[in-house]
Amino acid sequence: GQGSVTLEIPPGKLNEPVKEWQSSIHAERNVACVDCHGGDATKNLKEDAHATKAGYSGKPNMVDIPALCASCHARAETMRQYDLPIDQWAKYQQSVHGIKLAQADWQVATCYTCHDGHATKKVNDPTAKVYPLNVPALCAGCHANVEYMKGYNIPTNQHALYVQSVHGK
């Protein structure tokens, strides 16, 4: 990485996101709060740092999260140095989750859902939700939840069947 940015963990509702971010790949690569949320990190007063005139947008709407992530992750000049693919946004838009999100289905997964939110980890980190051995449980987090999946007409026993299969074992 390019080093690491350390922030003092603020009291209140931002405590957990900042704490999660500090152990993330984004922190390691100097992607700071303002890179996603806007604002002016040089201002000492919260009111000035979080002013809309300073570009502060706050918590993004769920529907905007994939495009927000793509604002960096779809840029070859940014991702080349990390050897990361730049087609994930295009693939997401064509996926069932992306199509349903475009239809205002707020229950679908976004980048934030699967990539640990503020605690985004490298895919090859065994503690990452998207680490290959963790993906079945990640998907099951929603897809095995009978109540959450009501109305989708999708079986919720797929993970249970998978773990008993030759692939799951």
Short mmCIF file of N, CA and C in Angstrom, two decimals:
data_model
loop_
_atom_site.label_atom_id
_atom_site.label_comp_id
_atom_site.label_asym_id
_atom_site.label_seq_id
_atom_site.Cartn_x
_atom_site.Cartn_y
_atom_site.Cartn_z
N GLY A 1 0.81 -1.19 0.00
CA GLY A 1 0.00 0.00 0.00
C GLY A 1 0.85 1.24 0.00
N GLN A 2 0.19 2.37 0.06
CA GLN A 2 0.85 3.66 0.02
C GLN A 2 1.02 4.23 1.41
N GLY A 3 0.86 3.43 2.42
CA GLY A 3 0.91 3.96 3.77
C GLY A 3 -0.46 3.87 4.38
N SER A 4 -0.67 4.61 5.44
CA SER A 4 -1.92 4.50 6.14
C SER A 4 -2.28 5.84 6.76
N VAL A 5 -3.55 6.16 6.75
CA VAL A 5 -4.05 7.37 7.37
C VAL A 5 -4.66 6.96 8.70
N THR A 6 -4.35 7.67 9.76
CA THR A 6 -4.94 7.37 11.06
C THR A 6 -5.81 8.55 11.47
N LEU A 7 -7.04 8.24 11.83
CA LEU A 7 -7.96 9.27 12.31
C LEU A 7 -8.25 9.02 13.78
N GLU A 8 -8.44 10.10 14.50
CA GLU A 8 -8.90 9.96 15.86
C GLU A 8 -10.36 9.52 15.79
N ILE A 9 -10.72 8.49 16.52
CA ILE A 9 -12.10 7.99 16.47
C ILE A 9 -13.00 8.97 17.22
N PRO A 10 -13.96 9.55 16.50
CA PRO A 10 -14.84 10.54 17.13
C PRO A 10 -15.88 9.88 18.02
N PRO A 11 -16.38 10.63 18.99
CA PRO A 11 -17.49 10.08 19.78
C PRO A 11 -18.76 10.07 18.95
N GLY A 12 -19.73 9.28 19.38
CA GLY A 12 -21.03 9.31 18.74
C GLY A 12 -21.19 8.32 17.61
N LYS A 13 -22.11 8.65 16.72
CA LYS A 13 -22.54 7.71 15.69
C LYS A 13 -21.47 7.38 14.66
N LEU A 14 -20.44 8.19 14.52
CA LEU A 14 -19.39 7.91 13.54
C LEU A 14 -18.30 7.00 14.10
N ASN A 15 -18.37 6.70 15.37
CA ASN A 15 -17.34 5.88 16.01
C ASN A 15 -17.13 4.55 15.30
N GLU A 16 -18.19 3.80 15.07
CA GLU A 16 -18.06 2.46 14.48
C GLU A 16 -17.57 2.49 13.03
N PRO A 17 -18.15 3.33 12.15
CA PRO A 17 -17.62 3.37 10.79
C PRO A 17 -16.14 3.74 10.71
N VAL A 18 -15.70 4.70 11.53
CA VAL A 18 -14.29 5.10 11.52
C VAL A 18 -13.42 3.96 12.03
N LYS A 19 -13.87 3.30 13.07
CA LYS A 19 -13.12 2.16 13.62
C LYS A 19 -12.99 1.05 12.57
N GLU A 20 -14.09 0.74 11.87
CA GLU A 20 -14.06 -0.28 10.82
C GLU A 20 -13.13 0.14 9.69
N TRP A 21 -13.23 1.40 9.29
CA TRP A 21 -12.42 1.91 8.20
C TRP A 21 -10.92 1.80 8.51
N GLN A 22 -10.54 2.02 9.74
CA GLN A 22 -9.12 2.02 10.11
C GLN A 22 -8.43 0.69 9.82
N SER A 23 -9.19 -0.41 9.78
CA SER A 23 -8.59 -1.71 9.47
C SER A 23 -8.84 -2.12 8.02
N SER A 24 -9.29 -1.18 7.21
CA SER A 24 -9.69 -1.51 5.83
C SER A 24 -8.57 -1.31 4.82
N ILE A 25 -8.77 -1.89 3.65
CA ILE A 25 -7.85 -1.67 2.54
C ILE A 25 -7.92 -0.22 2.08
N HIS A 26 -9.06 0.42 2.24
CA HIS A 26 -9.18 1.83 1.86
C HIS A 26 -8.30 2.70 2.75
N ALA A 27 -8.26 2.44 4.03
CA ALA A 27 -7.37 3.21 4.91
C ALA A 27 -5.92 2.97 4.52
N GLU A 28 -5.59 1.71 4.26
CA GLU A 28 -4.22 1.36 3.87
C GLU A 28 -3.79 2.11 2.61
N ARG A 29 -4.75 2.36 1.73
CA ARG A 29 -4.43 3.02 0.45
C ARG A 29 -4.83 4.49 0.45
N ASN A 30 -5.01 5.06 1.62
CA ASN A 30 -5.28 6.49 1.80
C ASN A 30 -6.58 6.98 1.16
N VAL A 31 -7.58 6.13 1.11
CA VAL A 31 -8.91 6.56 0.69
C VAL A 31 -9.62 6.98 1.97
N ALA A 32 -9.88 8.27 2.08
CA ALA A 32 -10.43 8.83 3.32
C ALA A 32 -11.93 9.05 3.22
N CYS A 33 -12.53 9.43 4.32
CA CYS A 33 -13.98 9.66 4.41
C CYS A 33 -14.47 10.58 3.30
N VAL A 34 -13.74 11.68 3.08
CA VAL A 34 -14.18 12.68 2.09
C VAL A 34 -14.19 12.12 0.67
N ASP A 35 -13.43 11.08 0.41
CA ASP A 35 -13.40 10.50 -0.93
C ASP A 35 -14.74 9.88 -1.31
N CYS A 36 -15.51 9.45 -0.35
CA CYS A 36 -16.83 8.87 -0.61
C CYS A 36 -17.97 9.78 -0.15
N HIS A 37 -17.74 10.50 0.94
CA HIS A 37 -18.81 11.28 1.54
C HIS A 37 -18.72 12.77 1.25
N GLY A 38 -17.63 13.20 0.61
CA GLY A 38 -17.46 14.62 0.32
C GLY A 38 -17.13 15.40 1.59
N GLY A 39 -17.12 16.70 1.48
CA GLY A 39 -16.81 17.56 2.60
C GLY A 39 -15.38 18.08 2.53
N ASP A 40 -14.96 18.72 3.59
CA ASP A 40 -13.64 19.33 3.64
C ASP A 40 -12.94 18.88 4.91
N ALA A 41 -12.01 17.96 4.77
CA ALA A 41 -11.30 17.40 5.93
C ALA A 41 -10.32 18.39 6.56
N THR A 42 -10.07 19.52 5.91
CA THR A 42 -9.14 20.50 6.47
C THR A 42 -9.83 21.42 7.49
N LYS A 43 -11.13 21.36 7.57
CA LYS A 43 -11.88 22.21 8.50
C LYS A 43 -11.97 21.56 9.87
N ASN A 44 -11.77 22.35 10.90
CA ASN A 44 -11.80 21.82 12.27
C ASN A 44 -13.22 21.67 12.82
N LEU A 45 -14.10 22.56 12.44
CA LEU A 45 -15.48 22.49 12.93
C LEU A 45 -16.29 21.55 12.07
N LYS A 46 -17.04 20.66 12.73
CA LYS A 46 -17.87 19.69 12.01
C LYS A 46 -18.82 20.40 11.04
N GLU A 47 -19.39 21.53 11.47
CA GLU A 47 -20.34 22.25 10.63
C GLU A 47 -19.68 22.70 9.32
N ASP A 48 -18.41 23.09 9.39
CA ASP A 48 -17.68 23.53 8.19
C ASP A 48 -17.25 22.33 7.35
N ALA A 49 -16.77 21.28 8.01
CA ALA A 49 -16.31 20.08 7.30
C ALA A 49 -17.47 19.38 6.60
N HIS A 50 -18.65 19.40 7.21
CA HIS A 50 -19.82 18.72 6.67
C HIS A 50 -20.77 19.66 5.93
N ALA A 51 -20.32 20.81 5.57
CA ALA A 51 -21.18 21.76 4.86
C ALA A 51 -21.43 21.30 3.43
N THR A 52 -22.65 21.49 2.95
CA THR A 52 -22.96 21.13 1.57
C THR A 52 -22.14 21.98 0.60
N LYS A 53 -21.82 23.22 0.99
CA LYS A 53 -20.99 24.06 0.11
C LYS A 53 -19.56 23.51 0.03
N ALA A 54 -19.18 22.65 0.97
CA ALA A 54 -17.87 22.00 0.93
C ALA A 54 -17.95 20.66 0.20
N GLY A 55 -19.12 20.38 -0.38
CA GLY A 55 -19.30 19.15 -1.14
C GLY A 55 -19.71 17.95 -0.31
N TYR A 56 -20.08 18.18 0.94
CA TYR A 56 -20.47 17.07 1.81
C TYR A 56 -21.81 16.50 1.37
N SER A 57 -21.84 15.18 1.14
CA SER A 57 -23.09 14.53 0.75
C SER A 57 -23.58 13.57 1.82
N GLY A 58 -22.75 13.28 2.81
CA GLY A 58 -23.17 12.42 3.91
C GLY A 58 -23.34 10.97 3.50
N LYS A 59 -24.29 10.33 4.13
CA LYS A 59 -24.57 8.92 3.85
C LYS A 59 -25.21 8.81 2.48
N PRO A 60 -24.58 8.04 1.56
CA PRO A 60 -25.16 7.93 0.22
C PRO A 60 -26.45 7.12 0.24
N ASN A 61 -27.33 7.44 -0.68
CA ASN A 61 -28.53 6.62 -0.86
C ASN A 61 -28.09 5.27 -1.38
N MET A 62 -28.78 4.22 -0.95
CA MET A 62 -28.42 2.87 -1.35
C MET A 62 -28.31 2.72 -2.86
N VAL A 63 -29.23 3.33 -3.58
CA VAL A 63 -29.25 3.20 -5.03
C VAL A 63 -27.99 3.80 -5.67
N ASP A 64 -27.33 4.71 -4.97
CA ASP A 64 -26.15 5.39 -5.50
C ASP A 64 -24.83 4.70 -5.14
N ILE A 65 -24.86 3.74 -4.23
CA ILE A 65 -23.62 3.12 -3.74
C ILE A 65 -22.81 2.45 -4.85
N PRO A 66 -23.38 1.62 -5.70
CA PRO A 66 -22.55 1.00 -6.74
C PRO A 66 -21.85 2.02 -7.65
N ALA A 67 -22.56 3.06 -8.05
CA ALA A 67 -21.94 4.08 -8.91
C ALA A 67 -20.87 4.84 -8.15
N LEU A 68 -21.10 5.07 -6.86
CA LEU A 68 -20.10 5.75 -6.04
C LEU A 68 -18.82 4.92 -5.98
N CYS A 69 -18.95 3.65 -5.73
CA CYS A 69 -17.78 2.77 -5.70
C CYS A 69 -17.10 2.75 -7.08
N ALA A 70 -17.92 2.72 -8.11
CA ALA A 70 -17.39 2.69 -9.49
C ALA A 70 -16.66 3.96 -9.85
N SER A 71 -16.95 5.06 -9.16
CA SER A 71 -16.27 6.32 -9.50
C SER A 71 -14.76 6.18 -9.36
N CYS A 72 -14.31 5.24 -8.57
CA CYS A 72 -12.88 4.89 -8.51
C CYS A 72 -12.63 3.53 -9.15
N HIS A 73 -13.44 2.56 -8.79
CA HIS A 73 -13.18 1.16 -9.18
C HIS A 73 -13.40 0.88 -10.67
N ALA A 74 -14.02 1.77 -11.41
CA ALA A 74 -14.18 1.58 -12.85
C ALA A 74 -13.14 2.38 -13.64
N ARG A 75 -12.22 3.01 -12.94
CA ARG A 75 -11.21 3.85 -13.59
C ARG A 75 -9.90 3.07 -13.73
N ALA A 76 -9.52 2.79 -14.95
CA ALA A 76 -8.30 2.01 -15.21
C ALA A 76 -7.07 2.69 -14.61
N GLU A 77 -6.98 4.01 -14.73
CA GLU A 77 -5.80 4.72 -14.23
C GLU A 77 -5.66 4.62 -12.71
N THR A 78 -6.77 4.42 -12.01
CA THR A 78 -6.74 4.28 -10.57
C THR A 78 -6.47 2.84 -10.16
N MET A 79 -7.14 1.89 -10.81
CA MET A 79 -7.08 0.49 -10.40
C MET A 79 -5.88 -0.27 -10.95
N ARG A 80 -5.28 0.23 -12.00
CA ARG A 80 -4.14 -0.46 -12.64
C ARG A 80 -3.04 -0.76 -11.63
N GLN A 81 -2.71 0.21 -10.80
CA GLN A 81 -1.63 0.04 -9.83
C GLN A 81 -1.91 -1.07 -8.81
N TYR A 82 -3.18 -1.42 -8.64
CA TYR A 82 -3.55 -2.48 -7.69
C TYR A 82 -3.91 -3.77 -8.38
N ASP A 83 -3.85 -3.78 -9.70
CA ASP A 83 -4.19 -4.94 -10.51
C ASP A 83 -5.62 -5.42 -10.21
N LEU A 84 -6.54 -4.46 -10.13
CA LEU A 84 -7.95 -4.78 -9.87
C LEU A 84 -8.76 -4.61 -11.15
N PRO A 85 -9.79 -5.43 -11.32
CA PRO A 85 -10.64 -5.32 -12.52
C PRO A 85 -11.43 -4.02 -12.48
N ILE A 86 -11.77 -3.52 -13.65
CA ILE A 86 -12.53 -2.27 -13.73
C ILE A 86 -13.93 -2.49 -14.30
N ASP A 87 -14.33 -3.74 -14.46
CA ASP A 87 -15.63 -4.03 -15.06
C ASP A 87 -16.70 -4.46 -14.05
N GLN A 88 -16.42 -4.32 -12.77
CA GLN A 88 -17.37 -4.80 -11.76
C GLN A 88 -18.68 -4.02 -11.75
N TRP A 89 -18.63 -2.72 -12.00
CA TRP A 89 -19.83 -1.90 -12.06
C TRP A 89 -20.71 -2.33 -13.23
N ALA A 90 -20.10 -2.55 -14.38
CA ALA A 90 -20.86 -3.01 -15.55
C ALA A 90 -21.48 -4.37 -15.29
N LYS A 91 -20.72 -5.26 -14.68
CA LYS A 91 -21.25 -6.60 -14.35
C LYS A 91 -22.38 -6.50 -13.33
N TYR A 92 -22.23 -5.63 -12.33
CA TYR A 92 -23.27 -5.47 -11.32
C TYR A 92 -24.57 -5.00 -11.96
N GLN A 93 -24.49 -4.03 -12.86
CA GLN A 93 -25.69 -3.50 -13.50
C GLN A 93 -26.44 -4.57 -14.28
N GLN A 94 -25.74 -5.57 -14.77
CA GLN A 94 -26.37 -6.65 -15.53
C GLN A 94 -26.79 -7.82 -14.64
N SER A 95 -26.40 -7.79 -13.38
CA SER A 95 -26.74 -8.88 -12.47
C SER A 95 -28.17 -8.72 -11.95
N VAL A 96 -28.69 -9.78 -11.36
CA VAL A 96 -30.03 -9.72 -10.76
C VAL A 96 -30.08 -8.63 -9.70
N HIS A 97 -29.05 -8.53 -8.88
CA HIS A 97 -29.04 -7.50 -7.84
C HIS A 97 -29.06 -6.10 -8.46
N GLY A 98 -28.24 -5.85 -9.46
CA GLY A 98 -28.18 -4.54 -10.10
C GLY A 98 -29.47 -4.18 -10.80
N ILE A 99 -30.07 -5.13 -11.48
CA ILE A 99 -31.34 -4.89 -12.17
C ILE A 99 -32.43 -4.57 -11.15
N LYS A 100 -32.49 -5.34 -10.07
CA LYS A 100 -33.52 -5.09 -9.05
C LYS A 100 -33.29 -3.76 -8.34
N LEU A 101 -32.02 -3.40 -8.10
CA LEU A 101 -31.74 -2.10 -7.48
C LEU A 101 -32.23 -0.97 -8.39
N ALA A 102 -32.00 -1.10 -9.69
CA ALA A 102 -32.47 -0.09 -10.65
C ALA A 102 -33.99 0.00 -10.67
N GLN A 103 -34.67 -1.08 -10.23
CA GLN A 103 -36.13 -1.10 -10.14
C GLN A 103 -36.61 -0.70 -8.75
N ALA A 104 -35.72 -0.12 -7.95
CA ALA A 104 -36.03 0.38 -6.60
C ALA A 104 -36.31 -0.72 -5.59
N ASP A 105 -35.65 -1.86 -5.74
CA ASP A 105 -35.75 -2.91 -4.73
C ASP A 105 -34.59 -2.67 -3.75
N TRP A 106 -34.91 -2.19 -2.56
CA TRP A 106 -33.90 -1.79 -1.59
C TRP A 106 -33.35 -2.94 -0.77
N GLN A 107 -33.83 -4.16 -1.00
CA GLN A 107 -33.33 -5.32 -0.24
C GLN A 107 -32.13 -5.98 -0.90
N VAL A 108 -31.79 -5.60 -2.10
CA VAL A 108 -30.72 -6.29 -2.81
C VAL A 108 -29.34 -5.90 -2.28
N ALA A 109 -28.39 -6.75 -2.57
CA ALA A 109 -27.01 -6.49 -2.16
C ALA A 109 -26.38 -5.42 -3.06
N THR A 110 -25.57 -4.58 -2.45
CA THR A 110 -24.74 -3.62 -3.17
C THR A 110 -23.28 -3.93 -2.83
N CYS A 111 -22.38 -3.17 -3.38
CA CYS A 111 -20.96 -3.33 -3.07
C CYS A 111 -20.74 -3.30 -1.56
N TYR A 112 -21.40 -2.35 -0.90
CA TYR A 112 -21.27 -2.14 0.54
C TYR A 112 -21.68 -3.39 1.32
N THR A 113 -22.73 -4.05 0.87
CA THR A 113 -23.25 -5.23 1.55
C THR A 113 -22.21 -6.35 1.59
N CYS A 114 -21.63 -6.63 0.46
CA CYS A 114 -20.74 -7.79 0.34
C CYS A 114 -19.29 -7.50 0.68
N HIS A 115 -18.88 -6.26 0.55
CA HIS A 115 -17.47 -5.92 0.78
C HIS A 115 -17.22 -5.30 2.14
N ASP A 116 -17.98 -5.72 3.13
CA ASP A 116 -17.74 -5.35 4.53
C ASP A 116 -17.94 -3.88 4.85
N GLY A 117 -18.74 -3.18 4.07
CA GLY A 117 -19.03 -1.79 4.39
C GLY A 117 -17.77 -0.96 4.51
N HIS A 118 -17.63 -0.27 5.62
CA HIS A 118 -16.46 0.57 5.85
C HIS A 118 -15.19 -0.26 6.10
N ALA A 119 -15.34 -1.51 6.47
CA ALA A 119 -14.20 -2.38 6.79
C ALA A 119 -13.75 -3.20 5.59
N THR A 120 -13.86 -2.63 4.40
CA THR A 120 -13.53 -3.34 3.16
C THR A 120 -12.14 -3.97 3.23
N LYS A 121 -12.08 -5.26 2.94
CA LYS A 121 -10.83 -5.99 2.99
C LYS A 121 -10.45 -6.47 1.59
N LYS A 122 -9.20 -6.86 1.43
CA LYS A 122 -8.76 -7.45 0.18
C LYS A 122 -9.49 -8.78 0.00
N VAL A 123 -9.77 -9.14 -1.24
CA VAL A 123 -10.47 -10.40 -1.54
C VAL A 123 -9.68 -11.60 -1.03
N ASN A 124 -8.35 -11.50 -1.00
CA ASN A 124 -7.54 -12.64 -0.54
C ASN A 124 -7.32 -12.65 0.96
N ASP A 125 -8.01 -11.79 1.70
CA ASP A 125 -7.96 -11.78 3.16
C ASP A 125 -8.98 -12.80 3.67
N PRO A 126 -8.54 -13.84 4.37
CA PRO A 126 -9.47 -14.88 4.84
C PRO A 126 -10.60 -14.38 5.73
N THR A 127 -10.48 -13.16 6.27
CA THR A 127 -11.56 -12.61 7.10
C THR A 127 -12.56 -11.80 6.28
N ALA A 128 -12.29 -11.59 5.00
CA ALA A 128 -13.21 -10.83 4.14
C ALA A 128 -14.44 -11.67 3.82
N LYS A 129 -15.60 -11.03 3.80
CA LYS A 129 -16.83 -11.73 3.42
C LYS A 129 -16.72 -12.31 2.02
N VAL A 130 -15.97 -11.63 1.15
CA VAL A 130 -15.85 -12.06 -0.25
C VAL A 130 -14.68 -13.01 -0.49
N TYR A 131 -13.99 -13.41 0.56
CA TYR A 131 -12.96 -14.44 0.41
C TYR A 131 -13.68 -15.69 -0.10
N PRO A 132 -13.15 -16.34 -1.13
CA PRO A 132 -13.90 -17.43 -1.78
C PRO A 132 -14.54 -18.45 -0.85
N LEU A 133 -13.86 -18.85 0.21
CA LEU A 133 -14.46 -19.84 1.13
C LEU A 133 -15.59 -19.26 1.97
N ASN A 134 -15.66 -17.92 2.04
CA ASN A 134 -16.71 -17.27 2.83
C ASN A 134 -17.94 -16.87 2.02
N VAL A 135 -17.84 -16.93 0.71
CA VAL A 135 -18.93 -16.46 -0.16
C VAL A 135 -20.24 -17.23 0.06
N PRO A 136 -20.24 -18.55 0.19
CA PRO A 136 -21.52 -19.22 0.43
C PRO A 136 -22.25 -18.70 1.67
N ALA A 137 -21.54 -18.49 2.76
CA ALA A 137 -22.17 -17.96 3.97
C ALA A 137 -22.61 -16.51 3.77
N LEU A 138 -21.84 -15.75 3.01
CA LEU A 138 -22.22 -14.37 2.70
C LEU A 138 -23.56 -14.34 1.99
N CYS A 139 -23.70 -15.11 0.95
CA CYS A 139 -24.95 -15.16 0.19
C CYS A 139 -26.10 -15.67 1.08
N ALA A 140 -25.78 -16.65 1.91
CA ALA A 140 -26.80 -17.23 2.79
C ALA A 140 -27.32 -16.21 3.81
N GLY A 141 -26.51 -15.21 4.11
CA GLY A 141 -26.94 -14.18 5.04
C GLY A 141 -28.29 -13.59 4.67
N CYS A 142 -28.54 -13.46 3.39
CA CYS A 142 -29.85 -13.00 2.91
C CYS A 142 -30.67 -14.16 2.35
N HIS A 143 -30.04 -14.95 1.51
CA HIS A 143 -30.77 -15.96 0.75
C HIS A 143 -31.28 -17.13 1.58
N ALA A 144 -30.77 -17.34 2.79
CA ALA A 144 -31.28 -18.39 3.66
C ALA A 144 -32.28 -17.84 4.69
N ASN A 145 -32.52 -16.55 4.64
CA ASN A 145 -33.43 -15.90 5.57
C ASN A 145 -34.85 -15.93 4.98
N VAL A 146 -35.67 -16.82 5.49
CA VAL A 146 -37.02 -17.03 4.96
C VAL A 146 -37.82 -15.73 4.95
N GLU A 147 -37.77 -14.99 6.03
CA GLU A 147 -38.54 -13.75 6.14
C GLU A 147 -38.04 -12.71 5.14
N TYR A 148 -36.74 -12.56 5.04
CA TYR A 148 -36.14 -11.57 4.14
C TYR A 148 -36.42 -11.87 2.68
N MET A 149 -36.48 -13.15 2.35
CA MET A 149 -36.66 -13.55 0.95
C MET A 149 -38.11 -13.71 0.53
N LYS A 150 -39.05 -13.44 1.44
CA LYS A 150 -40.47 -13.53 1.08
C LYS A 150 -40.75 -12.66 -0.14
N GLY A 151 -41.50 -13.19 -1.06
CA GLY A 151 -41.87 -12.44 -2.24
C GLY A 151 -40.94 -12.62 -3.43
N TYR A 152 -39.82 -13.30 -3.23
CA TYR A 152 -38.88 -13.49 -4.33
C TYR A 152 -39.03 -14.84 -5.02
N ASN A 153 -39.76 -15.74 -4.42
CA ASN A 153 -39.96 -17.07 -5.00
C ASN A 153 -38.63 -17.77 -5.28
N ILE A 154 -37.72 -17.66 -4.32
CA ILE A 154 -36.41 -18.30 -4.40
C ILE A 154 -36.31 -19.25 -3.20
N PRO A 155 -35.88 -20.48 -3.42
CA PRO A 155 -35.73 -21.39 -2.27
C PRO A 155 -34.70 -20.85 -1.28
N THR A 156 -35.00 -21.00 -0.01
CA THR A 156 -34.09 -20.50 1.02
C THR A 156 -33.23 -21.61 1.64
N ASN A 157 -33.30 -22.80 1.06
CA ASN A 157 -32.51 -23.91 1.60
C ASN A 157 -31.26 -24.19 0.76
N GLN A 158 -30.94 -23.30 -0.16
CA GLN A 158 -29.82 -23.54 -1.06
C GLN A 158 -28.49 -23.68 -0.32
N HIS A 159 -28.26 -22.86 0.68
CA HIS A 159 -27.00 -22.95 1.43
C HIS A 159 -26.93 -24.26 2.20
N ALA A 160 -28.02 -24.64 2.81
CA ALA A 160 -28.05 -25.92 3.55
C ALA A 160 -27.76 -27.08 2.62
N LEU A 161 -28.32 -27.06 1.43
CA LEU A 161 -28.04 -28.11 0.45
C LEU A 161 -26.58 -28.05 -0.01
N TYR A 162 -26.08 -26.84 -0.23
CA TYR A 162 -24.71 -26.67 -0.70
C TYR A 162 -23.68 -27.24 0.29
N VAL A 163 -23.85 -26.91 1.58
CA VAL A 163 -22.85 -27.38 2.56
C VAL A 163 -22.84 -28.89 2.69
N GLN A 164 -23.93 -29.55 2.31
CA GLN A 164 -23.98 -31.00 2.34
C GLN A 164 -23.47 -31.64 1.04
N SER A 165 -23.30 -30.81 0.01
CA SER A 165 -22.87 -31.32 -1.29
C SER A 165 -21.36 -31.55 -1.33
N VAL A 166 -20.90 -32.20 -2.38
CA VAL A 166 -19.47 -32.44 -2.55
C VAL A 166 -18.72 -31.10 -2.63
N HIS A 167 -19.33 -30.08 -3.21
CA HIS A 167 -18.69 -28.77 -3.33
C HIS A 167 -18.58 -28.09 -1.97
N GLY A 168 -19.62 -28.18 -1.18
CA GLY A 168 -19.62 -27.56 0.15
C GLY A 168 -18.68 -28.24 1.12
N LYS A 169 -18.51 -29.54 0.94
CA LYS A 169 -17.61 -30.29 1.82
C LYS A 169 -16.18 -30.12 1.39
#
